[in-house]
mmCIF file of C-alpha atoms in Angstrom:
data_model
loop_
_atom_site.group_PDB
_atom_site.id
_atom_site.type_symbol
_atom_site.label_atom_id
_atom_site.label_comp_id
_atom_site.label_asym_id
_atom_site.label_seq_id
_atom_site.Cartn_x
_atom_site.Cartn_y
_atom_site.Cartn_z
ATOM 1 C CA UNK A 1 42.031 -54.130 -2.341
ATOM 2 C CA UNK A 2 40.921 -50.842 -3.869
ATOM 3 C CA UNK A 3 39.241 -48.092 -1.922
ATOM 4 C CA UNK A 4 36.989 -45.267 -3.137
ATOM 5 C CA UNK A 5 38.719 -42.336 -4.621
ATOM 6 C CA UNK A 6 39.604 -39.563 -2.136
ATOM 7 C CA UNK A 7 38.166 -36.199 -3.038
ATOM 8 C CA UNK A 8 40.117 -32.961 -2.600
ATOM 9 C CA UNK A 9 37.852 -31.500 0.084
ATOM 10 C CA UNK A 10 37.613 -31.042 3.849
ATOM 11 C CA UNK A 11 36.163 -34.472 4.571
ATOM 12 C CA UNK A 12 38.669 -36.187 2.278
ATOM 13 C CA UNK A 13 41.587 -34.527 4.104
ATOM 14 C CA UNK A 14 40.257 -35.623 7.527
ATOM 15 C CA UNK A 15 39.559 -39.124 6.287
ATOM 16 C CA UNK A 16 43.002 -39.618 4.822
ATOM 17 C CA UNK A 17 44.790 -38.212 7.843
ATOM 18 C CA UNK A 18 42.756 -40.450 10.171
ATOM 19 C CA UNK A 19 43.711 -43.525 8.113
ATOM 20 C CA UNK A 20 47.440 -42.648 8.267
ATOM 21 C CA UNK A 21 47.242 -42.198 12.061
ATOM 22 C CA UNK A 22 45.373 -45.452 12.536
ATOM 23 C CA UNK A 23 47.810 -47.343 10.332
ATOM 24 C CA UNK A 24 50.740 -46.299 12.532
ATOM 25 C CA UNK A 25 48.856 -45.758 15.831
ATOM 26 C CA UNK A 26 51.726 -46.790 18.158
ATOM 27 C CA UNK A 27 54.151 -44.475 16.368
ATOM 28 C CA UNK A 28 51.891 -41.433 16.589
ATOM 29 C CA UNK A 29 51.019 -42.316 20.212
ATOM 30 C CA UNK A 30 54.681 -42.191 21.097
ATOM 31 C CA UNK A 31 55.141 -38.824 19.350
ATOM 32 C CA UNK A 32 52.007 -37.482 21.121
ATOM 33 C CA UNK A 33 53.283 -38.566 24.489
ATOM 34 C CA UNK A 34 56.746 -37.037 23.787
ATOM 35 C CA UNK A 35 55.630 -33.652 22.417
ATOM 36 C CA UNK A 36 51.865 -33.063 22.335
ATOM 37 C CA UNK A 37 50.866 -34.306 25.747
ATOM 38 C CA UNK A 38 53.234 -32.021 27.690
ATOM 39 C CA UNK A 39 51.996 -29.149 25.456
ATOM 40 C CA UNK A 40 48.397 -29.932 26.133
ATOM 41 C CA UNK A 41 49.071 -30.410 29.894
ATOM 42 C CA UNK A 42 50.710 -26.989 30.074
ATOM 43 C CA UNK A 43 47.852 -25.304 28.260
ATOM 44 C CA UNK A 44 45.370 -26.609 30.828
ATOM 45 C CA UNK A 45 47.438 -26.401 33.982
ATOM 46 C CA UNK A 46 49.057 -22.993 33.381
ATOM 47 C CA UNK A 47 46.053 -20.849 34.469
ATOM 48 C CA UNK A 48 45.863 -22.768 37.738
ATOM 49 C CA UNK A 49 49.598 -22.403 38.290
ATOM 50 C CA UNK A 50 49.570 -18.753 37.473
ATOM 51 C CA UNK A 51 46.598 -18.141 39.799
ATOM 52 C CA UNK A 52 48.427 -19.923 42.652
ATOM 53 C CA UNK A 53 51.617 -17.975 41.913
ATOM 54 C CA UNK A 54 49.733 -14.638 41.959
ATOM 55 C CA UNK A 55 48.041 -15.466 45.223
ATOM 56 C CA UNK A 56 51.405 -16.380 46.723
ATOM 57 C CA UNK A 57 52.904 -13.141 45.503
ATOM 58 C CA UNK A 58 49.999 -11.125 46.959
ATOM 59 C CA UNK A 59 50.286 -12.862 50.270
ATOM 60 C CA UNK A 60 54.048 -12.284 50.533
ATOM 61 C CA UNK A 61 53.519 -8.632 49.629
ATOM 62 C CA UNK A 62 50.961 -8.222 52.405
ATOM 63 C CA UNK A 63 53.368 -9.792 54.884
ATOM 64 C CA UNK A 64 56.050 -7.273 53.901
ATOM 65 C CA UNK A 65 53.615 -4.411 54.219
ATOM 66 C CA UNK A 66 52.378 -5.511 57.570
ATOM 67 C CA UNK A 67 55.946 -5.670 58.808
ATOM 68 C CA UNK A 68 56.358 -1.954 57.843
ATOM 69 C CA UNK A 69 59.334 -2.466 55.583
ATOM 70 C CA UNK A 70 60.380 0.807 53.845
ATOM 71 C CA UNK A 71 60.562 -0.909 50.506
ATOM 72 C CA UNK A 72 58.853 -4.019 49.168
ATOM 73 C CA UNK A 73 60.288 -6.355 46.519
ATOM 74 C CA UNK A 74 58.611 -5.767 43.177
ATOM 75 C CA UNK A 75 56.877 -8.878 41.673
ATOM 76 C CA UNK A 76 57.291 -7.413 38.149
ATOM 77 C CA UNK A 77 60.384 -9.443 37.273
ATOM 78 C CA UNK A 78 58.835 -12.763 38.342
ATOM 79 C CA UNK A 79 55.485 -12.014 36.753
ATOM 80 C CA UNK A 80 57.220 -11.277 33.400
ATOM 81 C CA UNK A 81 59.754 -14.067 33.525
ATOM 82 C CA UNK A 82 57.173 -16.879 33.978
ATOM 83 C CA UNK A 83 55.036 -15.991 30.917
ATOM 84 C CA UNK A 84 58.222 -15.486 28.854
ATOM 85 C CA UNK A 85 59.661 -18.863 29.819
ATOM 86 C CA UNK A 86 56.291 -20.462 29.297
ATOM 87 C CA UNK A 87 55.977 -18.962 25.822
ATOM 88 C CA UNK A 88 59.469 -20.147 24.838
ATOM 89 C CA UNK A 89 58.614 -23.607 26.159
ATOM 90 C CA UNK A 90 55.382 -23.735 24.068
ATOM 91 C CA UNK A 91 57.110 -22.454 20.995
ATOM 92 C CA UNK A 92 59.970 -24.954 20.972
ATOM 93 C CA UNK A 93 57.829 -27.905 21.938
ATOM 94 C CA UNK A 94 55.254 -27.069 19.277
ATOM 95 C CA UNK A 95 57.967 -26.874 16.656
ATOM 96 C CA UNK A 96 59.222 -30.324 17.702
ATOM 97 C CA UNK A 97 55.715 -31.730 17.519
ATOM 98 C CA UNK A 98 54.978 -30.168 14.137
ATOM 99 C CA UNK A 99 58.275 -31.367 12.662
ATOM 100 C CA UNK A 100 58.048 -34.978 13.831
ATOM 101 C CA UNK A 101 54.315 -35.465 13.052
ATOM 102 C CA UNK A 102 54.635 -33.852 9.691
ATOM 103 C CA UNK A 103 57.706 -36.029 8.843
ATOM 104 C CA UNK A 104 55.802 -39.191 9.858
ATOM 105 C CA UNK A 105 52.559 -38.288 8.078
ATOM 106 C CA UNK A 106 54.455 -37.361 4.910
ATOM 107 C CA UNK A 107 56.226 -40.746 4.786
ATOM 108 C CA UNK A 108 53.125 -42.610 5.916
ATOM 109 C CA UNK A 109 51.216 -41.134 3.011
ATOM 110 C CA UNK A 110 53.649 -42.845 0.612
ATOM 111 C CA UNK A 111 53.412 -46.075 2.540
ATOM 112 C CA UNK A 112 57.001 -45.858 3.715
ATOM 113 C CA UNK A 113 57.861 -47.317 7.122
ATOM 114 C CA UNK A 114 57.839 -44.740 9.862
ATOM 115 C CA UNK A 115 60.111 -45.083 12.888
ATOM 116 C CA UNK A 116 60.344 -43.117 16.079
ATOM 117 C CA UNK A 117 64.081 -42.653 15.844
ATOM 118 C CA UNK A 118 63.870 -41.376 12.241
ATOM 119 C CA UNK A 119 61.111 -38.855 13.175
ATOM 120 C CA UNK A 120 63.168 -37.549 16.056
ATOM 121 C CA UNK A 121 66.325 -37.526 13.953
ATOM 122 C CA UNK A 122 64.578 -35.339 11.407
ATOM 123 C CA UNK A 123 64.551 -32.515 13.995
ATOM 124 C CA UNK A 124 68.251 -31.964 13.324
ATOM 125 C CA UNK A 125 67.416 -30.996 9.781
ATOM 126 C CA UNK A 126 64.060 -29.154 10.179
ATOM 127 C CA UNK A 127 64.203 -27.500 13.591
ATOM 128 C CA UNK A 128 66.310 -24.394 12.676
ATOM 129 C CA UNK A 129 64.540 -23.950 9.318
ATOM 130 C CA UNK A 130 61.233 -24.029 11.162
ATOM 131 C CA UNK A 131 62.432 -21.418 13.612
ATOM 132 C CA UNK A 132 63.560 -19.105 10.750
ATOM 133 C CA UNK A 133 60.263 -19.585 8.880
ATOM 134 C CA UNK A 134 58.075 -18.954 11.927
ATOM 135 C CA UNK A 135 60.078 -15.903 12.900
ATOM 136 C CA UNK A 136 59.771 -14.443 9.426
ATOM 137 C CA UNK A 137 55.993 -14.989 9.416
ATOM 138 C CA UNK A 138 55.638 -13.407 12.900
ATOM 139 C CA UNK A 139 57.758 -10.417 11.860
ATOM 140 C CA UNK A 140 55.553 -9.983 8.847
ATOM 141 C CA UNK A 141 52.406 -10.085 10.972
ATOM 142 C CA UNK A 142 54.010 -7.663 13.399
ATOM 143 C CA UNK A 143 54.760 -5.272 10.613
ATOM 144 C CA UNK A 144 51.175 -5.397 9.487
ATOM 145 C CA UNK A 145 50.052 -4.504 13.024
ATOM 146 C CA UNK A 146 52.430 -1.587 13.098
ATOM 147 C CA UNK A 147 51.288 -0.339 9.727
ATOM 148 C CA UNK A 148 47.709 -0.545 10.990
ATOM 149 C CA UNK A 149 48.577 1.643 14.012
ATOM 150 C CA UNK A 150 50.375 4.158 11.804
ATOM 151 C CA UNK A 151 47.395 4.204 9.451
ATOM 152 C CA UNK A 152 44.918 4.872 12.211
ATOM 153 C CA UNK A 153 47.171 7.583 13.715
ATOM 154 C CA UNK A 154 47.695 9.223 10.337
ATOM 155 C CA UNK A 155 43.950 9.275 9.550
ATOM 156 C CA UNK A 156 43.079 10.800 12.943
ATOM 157 C CA UNK A 157 45.834 13.405 12.801
ATOM 158 C CA UNK A 158 44.948 14.204 9.175
ATOM 159 C CA UNK A 159 41.289 14.845 10.132
ATOM 160 C CA UNK A 160 42.413 17.078 13.016
ATOM 161 C CA UNK A 161 44.818 18.904 10.687
ATOM 162 C CA UNK A 162 41.905 19.728 8.393
ATOM 163 C CA UNK A 163 40.206 21.508 11.241
ATOM 164 C CA UNK A 164 37.757 18.837 12.393
ATOM 165 C CA UNK A 165 37.376 17.853 16.030
ATOM 166 C CA UNK A 166 37.497 14.188 16.907
ATOM 167 C CA UNK A 167 35.646 12.986 20.004
ATOM 168 C CA UNK A 168 37.585 9.893 21.008
ATOM 169 C CA UNK A 169 34.769 8.883 23.319
ATOM 170 C CA UNK A 170 32.114 8.967 20.620
ATOM 171 C CA UNK A 171 30.495 5.911 19.132
ATOM 172 C CA UNK A 172 31.613 6.930 15.600
ATOM 173 C CA UNK A 173 35.267 6.783 16.576
ATOM 174 C CA UNK A 174 34.666 3.448 18.388
ATOM 175 C CA UNK A 175 32.995 2.110 15.243
ATOM 176 C CA UNK A 176 35.912 3.309 13.130
ATOM 177 C CA UNK A 177 38.349 1.465 15.414
ATOM 178 C CA UNK A 178 36.238 -1.749 15.409
ATOM 179 C CA UNK A 179 35.935 -1.683 11.595
ATOM 180 C CA UNK A 180 39.751 -1.302 11.350
ATOM 181 C CA UNK A 181 40.307 -4.148 13.828
ATOM 182 C CA UNK A 182 37.918 -6.449 11.895
ATOM 183 C CA UNK A 183 39.766 -5.565 8.672
ATOM 184 C CA UNK A 184 43.065 -6.342 10.349
ATOM 185 C CA UNK A 185 41.740 -9.669 11.657
ATOM 186 C CA UNK A 186 40.526 -10.645 8.234
ATOM 187 C CA UNK A 187 44.011 -9.905 6.774
ATOM 188 C CA UNK A 188 45.720 -11.962 9.455
ATOM 189 C CA UNK A 189 43.215 -14.808 8.902
ATOM 190 C CA UNK A 190 43.869 -14.726 5.158
ATOM 191 C CA UNK A 191 47.609 -14.936 5.724
ATOM 192 C CA UNK A 192 47.162 -17.862 8.155
ATOM 193 C CA UNK A 193 45.079 -19.618 5.491
ATOM 194 C CA UNK A 194 47.578 -19.241 2.625
ATOM 195 C CA UNK A 195 50.583 -19.990 5.026
ATOM 196 C CA UNK A 196 48.965 -23.110 6.441
ATOM 197 C CA UNK A 197 51.428 -25.367 4.537
ATOM 198 C CA UNK A 198 54.614 -23.447 5.330
ATOM 199 C CA UNK A 199 55.779 -25.774 8.076
ATOM 200 C CA UNK A 200 55.015 -28.805 5.898
ATOM 201 C CA UNK A 201 57.077 -27.303 3.088
ATOM 202 C CA UNK A 202 59.959 -26.784 5.457
ATOM 203 C CA UNK A 203 59.903 -30.479 6.514
ATOM 204 C CA UNK A 204 59.110 -32.004 3.135
ATOM 205 C CA UNK A 205 61.083 -29.823 0.778
ATOM 206 C CA UNK A 206 63.888 -28.527 3.038
ATOM 207 C CA UNK A 207 63.186 -24.903 2.532
ATOM 208 C CA UNK A 208 63.391 -22.121 5.080
ATOM 209 C CA UNK A 209 62.830 -18.406 5.681
ATOM 210 C CA UNK A 210 60.507 -16.625 3.315
ATOM 211 C CA UNK A 211 60.501 -19.335 0.614
ATOM 212 C CA UNK A 212 58.093 -21.715 2.423
ATOM 213 C CA UNK A 213 55.588 -18.914 2.813
ATOM 214 C CA UNK A 214 55.553 -18.179 -0.916
ATOM 215 C CA UNK A 215 55.493 -21.920 -1.706
ATOM 216 C CA UNK A 216 52.572 -22.428 0.642
ATOM 217 C CA UNK A 217 50.629 -19.526 -0.862
ATOM 218 C CA UNK A 218 51.178 -21.037 -4.325
ATOM 219 C CA UNK A 219 50.165 -24.597 -3.368
ATOM 220 C CA UNK A 220 47.026 -23.581 -1.434
ATOM 221 C CA UNK A 221 45.513 -21.961 -4.567
ATOM 222 C CA UNK A 222 42.310 -23.738 -5.346
ATOM 223 C CA UNK A 223 42.228 -25.256 -1.854
ATOM 224 C CA UNK A 224 41.871 -22.134 0.266
ATOM 225 C CA UNK A 225 38.388 -23.094 1.358
ATOM 226 C CA UNK A 226 39.748 -26.424 2.666
ATOM 227 C CA UNK A 227 42.599 -24.693 4.373
ATOM 228 C CA UNK A 228 40.177 -22.254 5.971
ATOM 229 C CA UNK A 229 37.862 -25.019 7.031
ATOM 230 C CA UNK A 230 40.680 -26.947 8.740
ATOM 231 C CA UNK A 231 41.948 -23.820 10.471
ATOM 232 C CA UNK A 232 38.524 -22.849 11.824
ATOM 233 C CA UNK A 233 37.505 -26.410 12.714
ATOM 234 C CA UNK A 234 40.628 -27.349 14.745
ATOM 235 C CA UNK A 235 41.038 -23.875 16.178
ATOM 236 C CA UNK A 236 37.506 -23.892 17.429
ATOM 237 C CA UNK A 237 37.710 -27.407 19.026
ATOM 238 C CA UNK A 238 41.168 -26.994 20.405
ATOM 239 C CA UNK A 239 40.444 -23.493 21.780
ATOM 240 C CA UNK A 240 37.129 -24.597 23.308
ATOM 241 C CA UNK A 241 38.707 -27.739 24.791
ATOM 242 C CA UNK A 242 41.538 -25.743 26.460
ATOM 243 C CA UNK A 243 39.181 -23.057 27.752
ATOM 244 C CA UNK A 244 36.620 -25.524 29.082
ATOM 245 C CA UNK A 245 39.076 -27.842 30.752
ATOM 246 C CA UNK A 246 41.347 -25.107 32.182
ATOM 247 C CA UNK A 247 38.295 -23.430 33.628
ATOM 248 C CA UNK A 248 37.193 -26.635 35.275
ATOM 249 C CA UNK A 249 40.716 -27.334 36.554
ATOM 250 C CA UNK A 250 40.921 -23.846 38.097
ATOM 251 C CA UNK A 251 37.602 -24.343 39.868
ATOM 252 C CA UNK A 252 38.535 -27.819 41.067
ATOM 253 C CA UNK A 253 42.032 -26.799 42.225
ATOM 254 C CA UNK A 254 40.522 -25.290 45.332
ATOM 255 C CA UNK A 255 40.020 -28.745 46.751
ATOM 256 C CA UNK A 256 43.741 -29.477 46.336
ATOM 257 C CA UNK A 257 46.183 -30.372 43.650
ATOM 258 C CA UNK A 258 46.289 -34.017 44.729
ATOM 259 C CA UNK A 259 42.499 -34.523 44.618
ATOM 260 C CA UNK A 260 41.141 -37.190 42.273
ATOM 261 C CA UNK A 261 38.816 -34.707 40.560
ATOM 262 C CA UNK A 262 41.737 -32.399 39.759
ATOM 263 C CA UNK A 263 43.918 -35.210 38.395
ATOM 264 C CA UNK A 264 41.054 -36.787 36.428
ATOM 265 C CA UNK A 265 40.049 -33.493 34.756
ATOM 266 C CA UNK A 266 43.656 -32.608 33.917
ATOM 267 C CA UNK A 267 44.354 -35.998 32.321
ATOM 268 C CA UNK A 268 41.090 -36.086 30.357
ATOM 269 C CA UNK A 269 41.480 -32.502 29.158
ATOM 270 C CA UNK A 270 45.077 -33.025 28.125
ATOM 271 C CA UNK A 271 44.179 -36.141 26.189
ATOM 272 C CA UNK A 272 41.372 -34.460 24.255
ATOM 273 C CA UNK A 273 43.543 -31.498 23.289
ATOM 274 C CA UNK A 274 46.402 -33.853 22.329
ATOM 275 C CA UNK A 275 44.113 -35.812 19.939
ATOM 276 C CA UNK A 276 42.894 -32.650 18.205
ATOM 277 C CA UNK A 277 46.469 -31.309 17.773
ATOM 278 C CA UNK A 278 47.677 -34.562 16.382
ATOM 279 C CA UNK A 279 44.923 -34.705 13.845
ATOM 280 C CA UNK A 280 45.439 -31.079 12.872
ATOM 281 C CA UNK A 281 49.164 -31.542 12.166
ATOM 282 C CA UNK A 282 48.418 -34.716 10.197
ATOM 283 C CA UNK A 283 45.587 -33.054 8.256
ATOM 284 C CA UNK A 284 47.842 -30.123 7.228
ATOM 285 C CA UNK A 285 50.355 -32.612 5.816
ATOM 286 C CA UNK A 286 47.641 -34.471 3.892
ATOM 287 C CA UNK A 287 46.380 -31.127 2.614
ATOM 288 C CA UNK A 288 49.876 -30.461 1.322
ATOM 289 C CA UNK A 289 49.873 -33.689 -0.584
ATOM 290 C CA UNK A 290 46.403 -32.926 -2.025
ATOM 291 C CA UNK A 291 47.494 -29.472 -3.109
ATOM 292 C CA UNK A 292 50.499 -31.043 -4.853
ATOM 293 C CA UNK A 293 48.119 -33.451 -6.597
ATOM 294 C CA UNK A 294 45.892 -30.521 -7.665
ATOM 295 C CA UNK A 295 48.880 -28.789 -9.177
ATOM 296 C CA UNK A 296 50.097 -31.931 -10.959
ATOM 297 C CA UNK A 297 53.190 -32.366 -8.820
ATOM 298 C CA UNK A 298 52.271 -35.567 -6.999
ATOM 299 C CA UNK A 299 51.878 -37.927 -9.975
ATOM 300 C CA UNK A 300 55.589 -37.598 -10.938
ATOM 301 C CA UNK A 301 56.719 -38.224 -7.398
ATOM 302 C CA UNK A 302 54.523 -41.284 -7.107
ATOM 303 C CA UNK A 303 55.802 -42.635 -10.443
ATOM 304 C CA UNK A 304 59.331 -42.035 -9.337
ATOM 305 C CA UNK A 305 58.697 -43.642 -5.980
ATOM 306 C CA UNK A 306 56.661 -46.693 -7.046
ATOM 307 C CA UNK A 307 56.738 -46.652 -10.808
ATOM 308 C CA UNK A 308 52.925 -46.545 -10.921
ATOM 309 C CA UNK A 309 50.160 -43.936 -10.693
ATOM 310 C CA UNK A 310 48.726 -44.570 -7.214
ATOM 311 C CA UNK A 311 49.918 -44.598 -3.605
ATOM 312 C CA UNK A 312 49.856 -48.010 -1.853
ATOM 313 C CA UNK A 313 49.375 -47.760 1.910
ATOM 314 C CA UNK A 314 48.995 -50.623 4.387
ATOM 315 C CA UNK A 315 46.001 -49.144 6.137
ATOM 316 C CA UNK A 316 43.645 -51.980 7.015
ATOM 317 C CA UNK A 317 44.051 -54.395 9.867
ATOM 318 C CA UNK A 318 45.473 -57.147 7.728
ATOM 319 C CA UNK A 319 48.068 -54.685 6.322
ATOM 320 C CA UNK A 320 46.715 -55.122 2.812
ATOM 321 C CA UNK A 321 47.559 -52.324 0.306
ATOM 322 C CA UNK A 322 45.138 -49.421 0.360
ATOM 323 C CA UNK A 323 44.949 -47.733 -3.017
ATOM 324 C CA UNK A 324 44.550 -43.959 -2.776
ATOM 325 C CA UNK A 325 43.599 -41.856 -5.822
ATOM 326 C CA UNK A 326 42.561 -38.241 -5.682
ATOM 327 C CA UNK A 327 39.937 -36.389 -7.650
ATOM 328 C CA UNK A 328 38.870 -32.821 -7.307
ATOM 329 C CA UNK A 329 35.356 -32.313 -5.849
#
């Protein structure tokens, strides 16, 4: 049973990723419960937990002060340790989610059987390369931020060296800083767009370090608008969902952590964020396949895999073959 040709655009990527997820719904549900749901839950519950911890710390400090102790224990170590451990937890769990969902979507695109054990087993081959690639990208972004600070400092000192006075409280200086920050944000956004496929390259092509970044920048040529659309679309919905639900959870937590309203809002919010993150990871993998098709790399792999020029996927309810062909919009 043939289906309409999939176009290489934003809607085509979303449609294809949705079909793959629906075709292996139980598999992706298991991955979501293992990796994405704890991630979403921590996003929503962390502000409430941090607020409760801060209130507890303030109360303990007041008790020590009222008892006239000569010295009071500093809450600095605890206040820094919790965000650090939380960040490490988010980082490692997000890498596991990205690796397993990308692996499953990649094989599901070709119509191969996807199994939970195989997806988790793939972590042994992709986890460390993903760490190296993400660290390289973060170091690159950090160096850009440092160069921006050096540039701003050099410009201001250069102007003062020429004999001009700079009023750091003036609106002109504020406008200069804002313009620089906007430029920096655009540079970072551009890098995020061209590096969108880096993690997929790590999983699908077994590359690591700087090579997946260059490979992603090459593949995304001609599809940067689609990559930007996916980034903005899912970032907006995921960010808005996390903010809205975490705000509601914080306001509800005053009635108690065991209240039905608190539990219900936490479960609903975590589920919504999990769905968005699942579709974002799958959409990035489909975008990778479409970029390869645009560069003429997909046809050879399909011929090698199936000895024909289309991808056969068991997508519909009766598990009949679904023919996927791609054409550029």
